[in-house]
N, CA, C and O atoms as CSV, one atom per row, in Angstrom:
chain,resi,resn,atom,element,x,y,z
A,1,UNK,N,N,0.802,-1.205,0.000
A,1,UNK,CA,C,0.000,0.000,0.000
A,1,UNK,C,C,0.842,1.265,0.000
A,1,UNK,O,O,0.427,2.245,-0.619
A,2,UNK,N,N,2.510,1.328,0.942
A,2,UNK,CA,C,2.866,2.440,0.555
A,2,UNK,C,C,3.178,3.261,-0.789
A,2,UNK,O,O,3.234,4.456,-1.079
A,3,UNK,N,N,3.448,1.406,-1.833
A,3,UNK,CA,C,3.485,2.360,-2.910
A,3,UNK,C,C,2.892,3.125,-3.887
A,3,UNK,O,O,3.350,4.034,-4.580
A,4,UNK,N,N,1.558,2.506,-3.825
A,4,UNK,CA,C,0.171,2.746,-4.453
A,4,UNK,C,C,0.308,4.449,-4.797
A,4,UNK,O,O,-0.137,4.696,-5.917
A,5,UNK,N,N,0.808,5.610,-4.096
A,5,UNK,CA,C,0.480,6.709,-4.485
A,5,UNK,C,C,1.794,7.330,-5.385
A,5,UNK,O,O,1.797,8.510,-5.734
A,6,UNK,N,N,2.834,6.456,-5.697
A,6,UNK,CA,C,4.690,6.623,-6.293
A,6,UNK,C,C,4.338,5.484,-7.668
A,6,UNK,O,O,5.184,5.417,-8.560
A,7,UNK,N,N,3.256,4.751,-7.751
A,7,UNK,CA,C,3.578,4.096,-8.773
A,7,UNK,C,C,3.002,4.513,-9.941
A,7,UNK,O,O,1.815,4.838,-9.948
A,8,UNK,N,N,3.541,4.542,-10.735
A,8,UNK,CA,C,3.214,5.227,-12.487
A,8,UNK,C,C,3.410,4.337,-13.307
A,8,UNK,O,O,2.217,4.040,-13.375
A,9,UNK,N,N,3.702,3.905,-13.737
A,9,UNK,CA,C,4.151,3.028,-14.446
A,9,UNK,C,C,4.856,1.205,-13.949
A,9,UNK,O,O,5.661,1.158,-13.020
A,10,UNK,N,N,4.447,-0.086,-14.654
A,10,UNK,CA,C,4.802,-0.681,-14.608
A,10,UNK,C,C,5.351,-2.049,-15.905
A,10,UNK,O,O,4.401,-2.383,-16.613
A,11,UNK,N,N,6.325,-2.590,-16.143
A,11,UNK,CA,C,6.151,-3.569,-17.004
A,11,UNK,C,C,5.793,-5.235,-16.531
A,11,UNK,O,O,6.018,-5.889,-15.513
A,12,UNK,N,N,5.163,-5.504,-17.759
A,12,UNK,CA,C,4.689,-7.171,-16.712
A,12,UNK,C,C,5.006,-8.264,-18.109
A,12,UNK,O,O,4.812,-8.178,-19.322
A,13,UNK,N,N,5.667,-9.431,-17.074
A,13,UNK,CA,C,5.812,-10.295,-17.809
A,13,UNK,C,C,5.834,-11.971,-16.865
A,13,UNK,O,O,5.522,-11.735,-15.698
A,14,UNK,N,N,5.912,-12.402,-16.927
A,14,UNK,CA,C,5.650,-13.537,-16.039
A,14,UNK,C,C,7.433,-14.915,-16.391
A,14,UNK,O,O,8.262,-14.646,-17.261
A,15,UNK,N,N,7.502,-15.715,-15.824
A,15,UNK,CA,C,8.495,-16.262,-15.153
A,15,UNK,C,C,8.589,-17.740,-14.506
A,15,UNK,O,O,7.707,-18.002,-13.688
A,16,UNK,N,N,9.394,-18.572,-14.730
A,16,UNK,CA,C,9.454,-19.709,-13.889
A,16,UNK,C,C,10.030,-19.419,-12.420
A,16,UNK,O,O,10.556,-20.452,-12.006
A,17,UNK,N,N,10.096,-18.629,-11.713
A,17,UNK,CA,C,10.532,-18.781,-10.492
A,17,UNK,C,C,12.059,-18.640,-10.327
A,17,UNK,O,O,12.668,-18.211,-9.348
A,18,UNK,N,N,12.681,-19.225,-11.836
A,18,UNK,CA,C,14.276,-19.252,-11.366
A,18,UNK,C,C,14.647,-18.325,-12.568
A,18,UNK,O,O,15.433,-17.480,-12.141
A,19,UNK,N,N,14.427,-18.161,-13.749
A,19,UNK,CA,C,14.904,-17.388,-14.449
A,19,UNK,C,C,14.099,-15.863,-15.264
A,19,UNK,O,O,12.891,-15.885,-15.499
A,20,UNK,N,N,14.722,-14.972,-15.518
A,20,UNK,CA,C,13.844,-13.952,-15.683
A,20,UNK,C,C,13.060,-13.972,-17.029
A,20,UNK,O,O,13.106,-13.002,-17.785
A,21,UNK,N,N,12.301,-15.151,-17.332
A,21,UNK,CA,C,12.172,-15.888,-18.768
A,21,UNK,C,C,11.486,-14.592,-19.467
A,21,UNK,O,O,11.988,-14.355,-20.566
A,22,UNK,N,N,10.505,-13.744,-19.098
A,22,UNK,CA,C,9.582,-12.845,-20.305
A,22,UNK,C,C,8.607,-13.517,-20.661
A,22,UNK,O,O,8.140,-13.306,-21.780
A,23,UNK,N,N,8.022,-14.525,-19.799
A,23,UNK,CA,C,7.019,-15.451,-20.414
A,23,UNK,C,C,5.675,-14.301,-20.543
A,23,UNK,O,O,5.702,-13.206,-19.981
A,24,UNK,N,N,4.593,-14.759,-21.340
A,24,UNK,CA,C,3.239,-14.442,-20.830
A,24,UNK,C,C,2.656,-14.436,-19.772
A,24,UNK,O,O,2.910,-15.356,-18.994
A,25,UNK,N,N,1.700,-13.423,-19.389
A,25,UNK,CA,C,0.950,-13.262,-18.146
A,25,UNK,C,C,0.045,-14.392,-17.695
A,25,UNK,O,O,-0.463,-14.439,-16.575
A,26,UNK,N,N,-0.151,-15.483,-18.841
A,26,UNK,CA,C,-0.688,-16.628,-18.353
A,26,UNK,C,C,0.214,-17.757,-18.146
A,26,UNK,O,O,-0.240,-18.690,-17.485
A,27,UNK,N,N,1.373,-17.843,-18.575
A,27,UNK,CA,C,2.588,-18.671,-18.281
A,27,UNK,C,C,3.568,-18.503,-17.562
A,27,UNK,O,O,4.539,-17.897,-18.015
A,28,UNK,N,N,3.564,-19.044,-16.132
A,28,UNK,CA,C,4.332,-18.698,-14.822
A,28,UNK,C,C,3.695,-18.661,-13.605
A,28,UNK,O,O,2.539,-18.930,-13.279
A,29,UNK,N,N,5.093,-18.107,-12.711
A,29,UNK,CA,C,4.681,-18.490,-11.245
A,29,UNK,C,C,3.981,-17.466,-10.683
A,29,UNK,O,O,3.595,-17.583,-9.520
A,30,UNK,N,N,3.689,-16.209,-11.486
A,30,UNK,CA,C,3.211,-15.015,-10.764
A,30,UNK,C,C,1.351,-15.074,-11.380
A,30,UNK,O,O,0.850,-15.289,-12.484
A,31,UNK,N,N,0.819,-14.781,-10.100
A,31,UNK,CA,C,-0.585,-14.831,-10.364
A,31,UNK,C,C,-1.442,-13.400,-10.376
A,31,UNK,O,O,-1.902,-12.686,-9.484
A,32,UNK,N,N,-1.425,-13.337,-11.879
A,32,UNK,CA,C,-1.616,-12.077,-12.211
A,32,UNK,C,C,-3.162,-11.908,-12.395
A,32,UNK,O,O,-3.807,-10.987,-12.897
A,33,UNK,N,N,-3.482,-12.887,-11.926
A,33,UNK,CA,C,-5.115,-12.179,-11.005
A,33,UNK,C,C,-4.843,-11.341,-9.893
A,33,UNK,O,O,-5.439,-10.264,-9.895
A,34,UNK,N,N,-4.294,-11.514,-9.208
A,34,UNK,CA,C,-4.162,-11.203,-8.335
A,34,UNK,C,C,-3.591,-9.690,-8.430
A,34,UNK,O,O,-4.145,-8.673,-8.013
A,35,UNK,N,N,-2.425,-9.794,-9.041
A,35,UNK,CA,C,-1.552,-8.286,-9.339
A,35,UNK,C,C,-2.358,-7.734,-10.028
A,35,UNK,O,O,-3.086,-6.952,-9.417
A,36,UNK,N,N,-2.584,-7.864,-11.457
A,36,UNK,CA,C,-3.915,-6.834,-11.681
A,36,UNK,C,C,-4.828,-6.489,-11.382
A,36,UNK,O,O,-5.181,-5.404,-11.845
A,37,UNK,N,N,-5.808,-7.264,-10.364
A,37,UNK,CA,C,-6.713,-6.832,-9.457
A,37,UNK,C,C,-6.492,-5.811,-8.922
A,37,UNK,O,O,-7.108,-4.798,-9.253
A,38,UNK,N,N,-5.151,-5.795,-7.533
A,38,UNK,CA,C,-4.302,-4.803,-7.137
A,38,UNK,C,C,-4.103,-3.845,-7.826
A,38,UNK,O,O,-4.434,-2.769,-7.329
A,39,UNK,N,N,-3.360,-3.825,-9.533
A,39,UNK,CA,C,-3.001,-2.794,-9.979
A,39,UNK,C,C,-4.273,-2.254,-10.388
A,39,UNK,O,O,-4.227,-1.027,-10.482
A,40,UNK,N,N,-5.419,-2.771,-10.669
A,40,UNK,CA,C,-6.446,-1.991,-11.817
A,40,UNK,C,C,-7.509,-1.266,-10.286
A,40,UNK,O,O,-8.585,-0.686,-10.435
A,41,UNK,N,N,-6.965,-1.469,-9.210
A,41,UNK,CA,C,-7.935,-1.184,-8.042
A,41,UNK,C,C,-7.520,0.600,-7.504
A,41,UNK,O,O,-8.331,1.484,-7.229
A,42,UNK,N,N,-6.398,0.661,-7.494
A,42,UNK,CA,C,-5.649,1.938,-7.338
A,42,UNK,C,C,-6.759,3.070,-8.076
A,42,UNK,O,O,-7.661,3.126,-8.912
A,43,UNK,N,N,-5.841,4.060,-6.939
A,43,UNK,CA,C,-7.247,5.616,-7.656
A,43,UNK,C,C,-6.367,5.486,-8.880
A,43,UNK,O,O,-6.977,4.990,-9.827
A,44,UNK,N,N,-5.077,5.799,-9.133
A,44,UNK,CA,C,-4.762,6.417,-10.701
A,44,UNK,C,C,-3.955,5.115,-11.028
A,44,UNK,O,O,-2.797,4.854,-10.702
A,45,UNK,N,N,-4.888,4.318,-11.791
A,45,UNK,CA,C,-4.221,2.681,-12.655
A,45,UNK,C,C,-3.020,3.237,-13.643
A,45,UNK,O,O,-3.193,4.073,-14.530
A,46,UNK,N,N,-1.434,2.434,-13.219
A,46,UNK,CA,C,-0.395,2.978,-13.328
A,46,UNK,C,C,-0.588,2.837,-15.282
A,46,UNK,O,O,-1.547,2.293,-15.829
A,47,UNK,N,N,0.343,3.345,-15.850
A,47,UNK,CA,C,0.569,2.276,-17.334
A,47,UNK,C,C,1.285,1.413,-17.259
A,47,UNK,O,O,2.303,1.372,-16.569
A,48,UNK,N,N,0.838,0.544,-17.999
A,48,UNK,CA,C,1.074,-1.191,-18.098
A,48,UNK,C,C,2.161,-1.271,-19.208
A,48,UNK,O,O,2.389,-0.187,-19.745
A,49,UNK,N,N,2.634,-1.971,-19.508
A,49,UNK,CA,C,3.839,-2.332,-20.779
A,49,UNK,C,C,4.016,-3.759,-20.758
A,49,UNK,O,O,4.735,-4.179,-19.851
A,50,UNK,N,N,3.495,-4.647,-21.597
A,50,UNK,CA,C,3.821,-6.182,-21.826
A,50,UNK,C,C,5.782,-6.331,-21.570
A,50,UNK,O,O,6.421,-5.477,-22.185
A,51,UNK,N,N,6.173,-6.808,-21.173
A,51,UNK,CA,C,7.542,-7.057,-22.233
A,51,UNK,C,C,7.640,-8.367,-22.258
A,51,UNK,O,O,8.228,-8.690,-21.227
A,52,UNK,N,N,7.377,-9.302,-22.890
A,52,UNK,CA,C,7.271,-10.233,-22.832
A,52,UNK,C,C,8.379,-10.888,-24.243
A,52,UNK,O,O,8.126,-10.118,-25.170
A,53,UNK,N,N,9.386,-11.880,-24.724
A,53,UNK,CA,C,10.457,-12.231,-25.551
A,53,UNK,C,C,9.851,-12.421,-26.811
A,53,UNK,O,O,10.419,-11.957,-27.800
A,54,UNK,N,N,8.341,-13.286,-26.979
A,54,UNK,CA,C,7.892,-13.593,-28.835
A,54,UNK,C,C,6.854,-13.091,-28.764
A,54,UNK,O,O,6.279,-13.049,-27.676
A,55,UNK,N,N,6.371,-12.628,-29.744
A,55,UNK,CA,C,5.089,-12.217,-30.521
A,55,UNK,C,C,3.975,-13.221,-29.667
A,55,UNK,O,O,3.119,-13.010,-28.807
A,56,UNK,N,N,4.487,-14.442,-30.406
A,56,UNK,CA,C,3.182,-15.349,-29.527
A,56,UNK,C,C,2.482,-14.838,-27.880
A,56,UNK,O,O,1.295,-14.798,-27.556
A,57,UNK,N,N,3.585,-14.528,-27.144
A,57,UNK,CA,C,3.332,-14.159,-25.848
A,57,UNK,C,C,2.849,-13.327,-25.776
A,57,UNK,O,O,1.983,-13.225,-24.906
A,58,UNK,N,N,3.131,-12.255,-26.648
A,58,UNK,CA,C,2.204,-10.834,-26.728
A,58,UNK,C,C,0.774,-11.111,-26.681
A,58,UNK,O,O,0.044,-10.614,-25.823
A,59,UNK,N,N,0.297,-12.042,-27.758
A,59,UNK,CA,C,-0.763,-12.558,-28.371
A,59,UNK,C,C,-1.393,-13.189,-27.373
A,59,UNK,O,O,-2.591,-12.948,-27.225
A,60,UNK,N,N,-0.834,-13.977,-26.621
A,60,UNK,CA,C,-1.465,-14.664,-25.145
A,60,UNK,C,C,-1.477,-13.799,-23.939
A,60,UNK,O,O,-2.463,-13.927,-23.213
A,61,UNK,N,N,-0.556,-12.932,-23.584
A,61,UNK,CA,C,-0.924,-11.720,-22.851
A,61,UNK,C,C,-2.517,-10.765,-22.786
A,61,UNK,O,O,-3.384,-10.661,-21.919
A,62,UNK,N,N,-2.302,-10.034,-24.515
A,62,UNK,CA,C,-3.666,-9.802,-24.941
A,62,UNK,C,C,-4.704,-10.245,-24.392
A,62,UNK,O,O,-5.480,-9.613,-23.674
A,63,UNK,N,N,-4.771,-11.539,-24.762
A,63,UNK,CA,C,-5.749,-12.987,-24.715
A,63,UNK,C,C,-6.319,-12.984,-23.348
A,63,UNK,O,O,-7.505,-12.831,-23.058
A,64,UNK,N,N,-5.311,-13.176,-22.539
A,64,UNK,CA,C,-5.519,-13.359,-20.884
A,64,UNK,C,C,-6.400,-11.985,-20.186
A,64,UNK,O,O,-7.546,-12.087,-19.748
A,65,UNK,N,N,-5.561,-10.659,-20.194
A,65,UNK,CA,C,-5.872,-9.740,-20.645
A,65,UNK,C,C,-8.010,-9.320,-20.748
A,65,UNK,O,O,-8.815,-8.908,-19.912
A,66,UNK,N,N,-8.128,-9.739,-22.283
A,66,UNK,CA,C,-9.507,-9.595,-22.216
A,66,UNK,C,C,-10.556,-10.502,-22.546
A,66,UNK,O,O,-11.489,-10.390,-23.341
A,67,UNK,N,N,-10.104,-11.736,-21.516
A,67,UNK,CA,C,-10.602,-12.670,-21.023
A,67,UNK,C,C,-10.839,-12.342,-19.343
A,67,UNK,O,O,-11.954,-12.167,-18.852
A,68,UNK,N,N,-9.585,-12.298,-18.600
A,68,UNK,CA,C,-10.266,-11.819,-17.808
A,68,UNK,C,C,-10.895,-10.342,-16.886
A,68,UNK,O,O,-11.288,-10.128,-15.740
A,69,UNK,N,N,-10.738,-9.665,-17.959
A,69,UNK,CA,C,-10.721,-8.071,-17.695
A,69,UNK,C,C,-11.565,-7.656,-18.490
A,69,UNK,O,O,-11.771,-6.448,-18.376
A,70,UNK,N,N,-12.298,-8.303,-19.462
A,70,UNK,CA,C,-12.846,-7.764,-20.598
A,70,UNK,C,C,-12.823,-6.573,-20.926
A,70,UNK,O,O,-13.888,-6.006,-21.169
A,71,UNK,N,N,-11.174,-5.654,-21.049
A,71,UNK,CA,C,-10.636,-4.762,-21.639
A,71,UNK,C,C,-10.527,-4.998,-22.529
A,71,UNK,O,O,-10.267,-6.148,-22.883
A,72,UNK,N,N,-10.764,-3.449,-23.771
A,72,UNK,CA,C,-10.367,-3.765,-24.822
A,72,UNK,C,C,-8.820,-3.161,-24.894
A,72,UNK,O,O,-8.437,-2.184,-24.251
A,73,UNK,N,N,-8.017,-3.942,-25.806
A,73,UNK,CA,C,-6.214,-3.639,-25.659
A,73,UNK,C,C,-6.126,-4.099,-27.249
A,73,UNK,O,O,-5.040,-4.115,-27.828
């Protein structure tokens, strides 16, 4: 919570736990229900930035994205 009013910006990408892979937000150990809940709950929702390594992941990011957010992106 302290940082909630310093955060502006963030990039998201997801991970096996041991290496900093760039996976998709649906592939890995981080449960990004959870973090985007958190992030999209804040008075001013920071900007987001995929960085994720292939196209494909982009594409499944998206996917995850507005499936469960039904944002359009």
């Amino acid at each position: 919570n302290y940082l909630k009013n310093y955060l502006h910006y963030a990039h998201l990408h997801n991970n096996n736990g041991i290496n900093d892979s760039h996976k998709s937000l649906d592939n890995g150990n981080i449960d990004y229900n959870k973090v985007l809940d958190t992030l999209f709950s804040l008075q001013n929702t920071p900007i987001l930035a995929l960085e994720v390594d292939y196209l494909d992941g982009v594409a499944k990011s998206l996917q995850f994205l507005q499936k469960v957010y039904s944002c359009k992106v």
